[in-house]
């Protein structure tokens, strides 16, 4: 049996949001590789070896997957959300590019998943209904001044913005700085959504303004979405609807 390798997105958390194509790949796999909490979402079964690893070893993990597939294994690399959004698909191709030429002949596929910003946006209404951008706020893989430049330019272009990895314990000041920059560029009344652990039993949503937002409203399980100048609320019983109209002002 010849090997293959699939990079698959497990979606934001709920089982119902895993695509059938990803479920089929997992059912056919001999090996599942990924970050510990993502591999924990895959059920054990006979004939399947799980390879959980720490978050900081993406390239080693990708090389491991390619080596196994080259030996005939059917390997699924799992990511949360979508594997192409701040996740393993690019790490796999980086390892492929740097690796032995025979890896390029492998059967390689990327199976998309529902990324966190889309799940969070859907819960709140439609804040990404007009032009938007997505920014990873972690400065692990890029310098902070580049993040700051992108924040300012995107705010000046009046994009709605979706922020991944907003705040970790080791870089708590980055998100405080982000809120300061956004307040300078957008003013205190701009709407902002904090969507934590969306589609899991721990889900929490908060909609507020930049003037009211505090850094501790975000952690590493939170998706932050800031509206454009046109984003607004529809009041109704329970939580209001947050949406951005499809036309520009
Ligand atoms: N590939 C993933 C993103 C990985 S980066 C995707 O497409 O969703 C990890 C970041 O995604 C987290 O820090 C958080 O900002 C966001 N995230 C992932 N799952 C989430 C969820 N269920 N609810 C809210 N944010 C989530």
mmCIF file with all atom_site columns, C-alpha atoms in Angstrom, residues 37-136:
data_model
loop_
_atom_site.group_PDB
_atom_site.id
_atom_site.type_symbol
_atom_site.label_atom_id
_atom_site.label_alt_id
_atom_site.label_comp_id
_atom_site.label_asym_id
_atom_site.label_entity_id
_atom_site.label_seq_id
_atom_site.pdbx_PDB_ins_code
_atom_site.Cartn_x
_atom_site.Cartn_y
_atom_site.Cartn_z
_atom_site.occupancy
_atom_site.B_iso_or_equiv
_atom_site.pdbx_formal_charge
_atom_site.auth_seq_id
_atom_site.auth_comp_id
_atom_site.auth_asym_id
_atom_site.auth_atom_id
_atom_site.pdbx_PDB_model_num
ATOM 1   C CA . UNK A 1 37  ? -4.468  19.206 22.248 1.00 0.00 ? 37  UNK A CA 1
ATOM 2   C CA . UNK A 1 38  ? -5.354  18.704 18.577 1.00 0.00 ? 38  UNK A CA 1
ATOM 3   C CA . UNK A 1 39  ? -4.233  15.057 18.509 1.00 0.00 ? 39  UNK A CA 1
ATOM 4   C CA . UNK A 1 40  ? -6.296  14.592 21.691 1.00 0.00 ? 40  UNK A CA 1
ATOM 5   C CA . UNK A 1 41  ? -9.403  15.327 19.599 1.00 0.00 ? 41  UNK A CA 1
ATOM 6   C CA . UNK A 1 42  ? -8.777  12.206 17.459 1.00 0.00 ? 42  UNK A CA 1
ATOM 7   C CA . UNK A 1 43  ? -10.247 8.939  18.776 1.00 0.00 ? 43  UNK A CA 1
ATOM 8   C CA . UNK A 1 44  ? -7.854  6.055  19.428 1.00 0.00 ? 44  UNK A CA 1
ATOM 9   C CA . UNK A 1 45  ? -8.470  2.870  17.433 1.00 0.00 ? 45  UNK A CA 1
ATOM 10  C CA . UNK A 1 46  ? -6.535  -0.288 16.557 1.00 0.00 ? 46  UNK A CA 1
ATOM 11  C CA . UNK A 1 47  ? -4.119  0.298  13.686 1.00 0.00 ? 47  UNK A CA 1
ATOM 12  C CA . UNK A 1 48  ? -3.764  4.000  14.407 1.00 0.00 ? 48  UNK A CA 1
ATOM 13  C CA . UNK A 1 49  ? -0.690  5.505  16.030 1.00 0.00 ? 49  UNK A CA 1
ATOM 14  C CA . UNK A 1 50  ? -1.072  8.961  17.572 1.00 0.00 ? 50  UNK A CA 1
ATOM 15  C CA . UNK A 1 51  ? 2.021   11.207 17.660 1.00 0.00 ? 51  UNK A CA 1
ATOM 16  C CA . UNK A 1 52  ? 1.265   14.229 19.860 1.00 0.00 ? 52  UNK A CA 1
ATOM 17  C CA . UNK A 1 53  ? 4.037   16.822 20.015 1.00 0.00 ? 53  UNK A CA 1
ATOM 18  C CA . UNK A 1 54  ? 4.752   20.191 21.516 1.00 0.00 ? 54  UNK A CA 1
ATOM 19  C CA . UNK A 1 55  ? 3.756   23.363 19.675 1.00 0.00 ? 55  UNK A CA 1
ATOM 20  C CA . UNK A 1 56  ? 7.259   24.640 18.987 1.00 0.00 ? 56  UNK A CA 1
ATOM 21  C CA . UNK A 1 57  ? 8.440   21.777 16.808 1.00 0.00 ? 57  UNK A CA 1
ATOM 22  C CA . UNK A 1 58  ? 6.434   22.412 13.641 1.00 0.00 ? 58  UNK A CA 1
ATOM 23  C CA . UNK A 1 59  ? 9.220   21.719 11.170 1.00 0.00 ? 59  UNK A CA 1
ATOM 24  C CA . UNK A 1 60  ? 10.376  18.540 12.969 1.00 0.00 ? 60  UNK A CA 1
ATOM 25  C CA . UNK A 1 61  ? 6.772   17.390 13.028 1.00 0.00 ? 61  UNK A CA 1
ATOM 26  C CA . UNK A 1 62  ? 6.407   18.037 9.290  1.00 0.00 ? 62  UNK A CA 1
ATOM 27  C CA . UNK A 1 63  ? 9.662   16.192 8.510  1.00 0.00 ? 63  UNK A CA 1
ATOM 28  C CA . UNK A 1 64  ? 8.499   13.281 10.676 1.00 0.00 ? 64  UNK A CA 1
ATOM 29  C CA . UNK A 1 65  ? 5.211   13.122 8.746  1.00 0.00 ? 65  UNK A CA 1
ATOM 30  C CA . UNK A 1 66  ? 7.004   13.196 5.381  1.00 0.00 ? 66  UNK A CA 1
ATOM 31  C CA . UNK A 1 67  ? 9.431   10.467 6.478  1.00 0.00 ? 67  UNK A CA 1
ATOM 32  C CA . UNK A 1 68  ? 6.577   8.208  7.616  1.00 0.00 ? 68  UNK A CA 1
ATOM 33  C CA . UNK A 1 69  ? 4.603   8.769  4.392  1.00 0.00 ? 69  UNK A CA 1
ATOM 34  C CA . UNK A 1 70  ? 7.726   8.020  2.307  1.00 0.00 ? 70  UNK A CA 1
ATOM 35  C CA . UNK A 1 71  ? 7.904   4.667  4.151  1.00 0.00 ? 71  UNK A CA 1
ATOM 36  C CA . UNK A 1 72  ? 4.314   3.848  3.152  1.00 0.00 ? 72  UNK A CA 1
ATOM 37  C CA . UNK A 1 73  ? 2.306   5.230  6.103  1.00 0.00 ? 73  UNK A CA 1
ATOM 38  C CA . UNK A 1 74  ? -1.005  7.052  5.647  1.00 0.00 ? 74  UNK A CA 1
ATOM 39  C CA . UNK A 1 75  ? -0.405  10.182 7.668  1.00 0.00 ? 75  UNK A CA 1
ATOM 40  C CA . UNK A 1 76  ? -2.776  12.924 8.747  1.00 0.00 ? 76  UNK A CA 1
ATOM 41  C CA . UNK A 1 77  ? -1.293  16.081 10.236 1.00 0.00 ? 77  UNK A CA 1
ATOM 42  C CA . UNK A 1 78  ? -4.029  17.765 12.260 1.00 0.00 ? 78  UNK A CA 1
ATOM 43  C CA . UNK A 1 79  ? -4.504  21.471 12.929 1.00 0.00 ? 79  UNK A CA 1
ATOM 44  C CA . UNK A 1 80  ? -7.345  23.236 14.652 1.00 0.00 ? 80  UNK A CA 1
ATOM 45  C CA . UNK A 1 81  ? -9.562  25.338 12.425 1.00 0.00 ? 81  UNK A CA 1
ATOM 46  C CA . UNK A 1 82  ? -8.096  25.411 8.927  1.00 0.00 ? 82  UNK A CA 1
ATOM 47  C CA . UNK A 1 83  ? -4.608  23.946 8.371  1.00 0.00 ? 83  UNK A CA 1
ATOM 48  C CA . UNK A 1 84  ? -3.657  26.782 6.028  1.00 0.00 ? 84  UNK A CA 1
ATOM 49  C CA . UNK A 1 85  ? -4.434  29.563 8.507  1.00 0.00 ? 85  UNK A CA 1
ATOM 50  C CA . UNK A 1 86  ? -1.464  30.167 10.866 1.00 0.00 ? 86  UNK A CA 1
ATOM 51  C CA . UNK A 1 87  ? -1.015  26.406 11.059 1.00 0.00 ? 87  UNK A CA 1
ATOM 52  C CA . UNK A 1 88  ? 0.681   23.264 9.786  1.00 0.00 ? 88  UNK A CA 1
ATOM 53  C CA . UNK A 1 89  ? 0.142   23.344 6.006  1.00 0.00 ? 89  UNK A CA 1
ATOM 54  C CA . UNK A 1 90  ? 2.807   25.996 5.451  1.00 0.00 ? 90  UNK A CA 1
ATOM 55  C CA . UNK A 1 91  ? 5.166   24.228 7.858  1.00 0.00 ? 91  UNK A CA 1
ATOM 56  C CA . UNK A 1 92  ? 4.718   21.037 5.845  1.00 0.00 ? 92  UNK A CA 1
ATOM 57  C CA . UNK A 1 93  ? 5.558   22.771 2.578  1.00 0.00 ? 93  UNK A CA 1
ATOM 58  C CA . UNK A 1 94  ? 8.553   24.479 4.146  1.00 0.00 ? 94  UNK A CA 1
ATOM 59  C CA . UNK A 1 95  ? 9.897   21.070 5.186  1.00 0.00 ? 95  UNK A CA 1
ATOM 60  C CA . UNK A 1 96  ? 9.062   19.681 1.739  1.00 0.00 ? 96  UNK A CA 1
ATOM 61  C CA . UNK A 1 97  ? 10.935  22.497 0.004  1.00 0.00 ? 97  UNK A CA 1
ATOM 62  C CA . UNK A 1 98  ? 14.049  21.932 2.114  1.00 0.00 ? 98  UNK A CA 1
ATOM 63  C CA . UNK A 1 99  ? 13.888  18.120 2.100  1.00 0.00 ? 99  UNK A CA 1
ATOM 64  C CA . UNK A 1 100 ? 15.041  15.340 -0.239 1.00 0.00 ? 100 UNK A CA 1
ATOM 65  C CA . UNK A 1 101 ? 13.638  15.494 -3.817 1.00 0.00 ? 101 UNK A CA 1
ATOM 66  C CA . UNK A 1 102 ? 11.765  12.169 -3.446 1.00 0.00 ? 102 UNK A CA 1
ATOM 67  C CA . UNK A 1 103 ? 9.378   13.771 -0.920 1.00 0.00 ? 103 UNK A CA 1
ATOM 68  C CA . UNK A 1 104 ? 7.953   15.902 -3.751 1.00 0.00 ? 104 UNK A CA 1
ATOM 69  C CA . UNK A 1 105 ? 6.552   12.787 -5.459 1.00 0.00 ? 105 UNK A CA 1
ATOM 70  C CA . UNK A 1 106 ? 4.413   11.920 -2.417 1.00 0.00 ? 106 UNK A CA 1
ATOM 71  C CA . UNK A 1 107 ? 0.629   12.032 -2.537 1.00 0.00 ? 107 UNK A CA 1
ATOM 72  C CA . UNK A 1 108 ? 0.010   15.256 -0.572 1.00 0.00 ? 108 UNK A CA 1
ATOM 73  C CA . UNK A 1 109 ? -3.334  16.881 0.166  1.00 0.00 ? 109 UNK A CA 1
ATOM 74  C CA . UNK A 1 110 ? -4.665  19.789 2.201  1.00 0.00 ? 110 UNK A CA 1
ATOM 75  C CA . UNK A 1 111 ? -8.173  19.372 3.606  1.00 0.00 ? 111 UNK A CA 1
ATOM 76  C CA . UNK A 1 112 ? -9.697  22.686 4.685  1.00 0.00 ? 112 UNK A CA 1
ATOM 77  C CA . UNK A 1 113 ? -11.504 23.286 7.940  1.00 0.00 ? 113 UNK A CA 1
ATOM 78  C CA . UNK A 1 114 ? -13.645 26.008 9.454  1.00 0.00 ? 114 UNK A CA 1
ATOM 79  C CA . UNK A 1 115 ? -11.205 28.581 10.733 1.00 0.00 ? 115 UNK A CA 1
ATOM 80  C CA . UNK A 1 116 ? -11.759 30.277 14.111 1.00 0.00 ? 116 UNK A CA 1
ATOM 81  C CA . UNK A 1 117 ? -12.531 33.716 12.671 1.00 0.00 ? 117 UNK A CA 1
ATOM 82  C CA . UNK A 1 118 ? -15.412 32.335 10.598 1.00 0.00 ? 118 UNK A CA 1
ATOM 83  C CA . UNK A 1 119 ? -16.846 30.373 13.521 1.00 0.00 ? 119 UNK A CA 1
ATOM 84  C CA . UNK A 1 120 ? -16.549 33.438 15.791 1.00 0.00 ? 120 UNK A CA 1
ATOM 85  C CA . UNK A 1 121 ? -18.047 35.764 13.178 1.00 0.00 ? 121 UNK A CA 1
ATOM 86  C CA . UNK A 1 122 ? -20.986 33.417 12.635 1.00 0.00 ? 122 UNK A CA 1
ATOM 87  C CA . UNK A 1 123 ? -21.719 33.289 16.364 1.00 0.00 ? 123 UNK A CA 1
ATOM 88  C CA . UNK A 1 124 ? -21.848 37.087 16.596 1.00 0.00 ? 124 UNK A CA 1
ATOM 89  C CA . UNK A 1 125 ? -23.669 37.791 13.319 1.00 0.00 ? 125 UNK A CA 1
ATOM 90  C CA . UNK A 1 126 ? -21.651 38.898 10.276 1.00 0.00 ? 126 UNK A CA 1
ATOM 91  C CA . UNK A 1 127 ? -18.849 41.290 11.315 1.00 0.00 ? 127 UNK A CA 1
ATOM 92  C CA . UNK A 1 128 ? -16.712 40.145 8.358  1.00 0.00 ? 128 UNK A CA 1
ATOM 93  C CA . UNK A 1 129 ? -19.449 40.826 5.795  1.00 0.00 ? 129 UNK A CA 1
ATOM 94  C CA . UNK A 1 130 ? -17.448 43.547 4.008  1.00 0.00 ? 130 UNK A CA 1
ATOM 95  C CA . UNK A 1 131 ? -13.663 43.716 3.373  1.00 0.00 ? 131 UNK A CA 1
ATOM 96  C CA . UNK A 1 132 ? -11.522 42.397 6.209  1.00 0.00 ? 132 UNK A CA 1
ATOM 97  C CA . UNK A 1 133 ? -8.075  41.058 7.017  1.00 0.00 ? 133 UNK A CA 1
ATOM 98  C CA . UNK A 1 134 ? -6.666  38.500 9.431  1.00 0.00 ? 134 UNK A CA 1
ATOM 99  C CA . UNK A 1 135 ? -3.578  39.198 11.534 1.00 0.00 ? 135 UNK A CA 1
ATOM 100 C CA . UNK A 1 136 ? -1.685  36.832 13.810 1.00 0.00 ? 136 UNK A CA 1
#
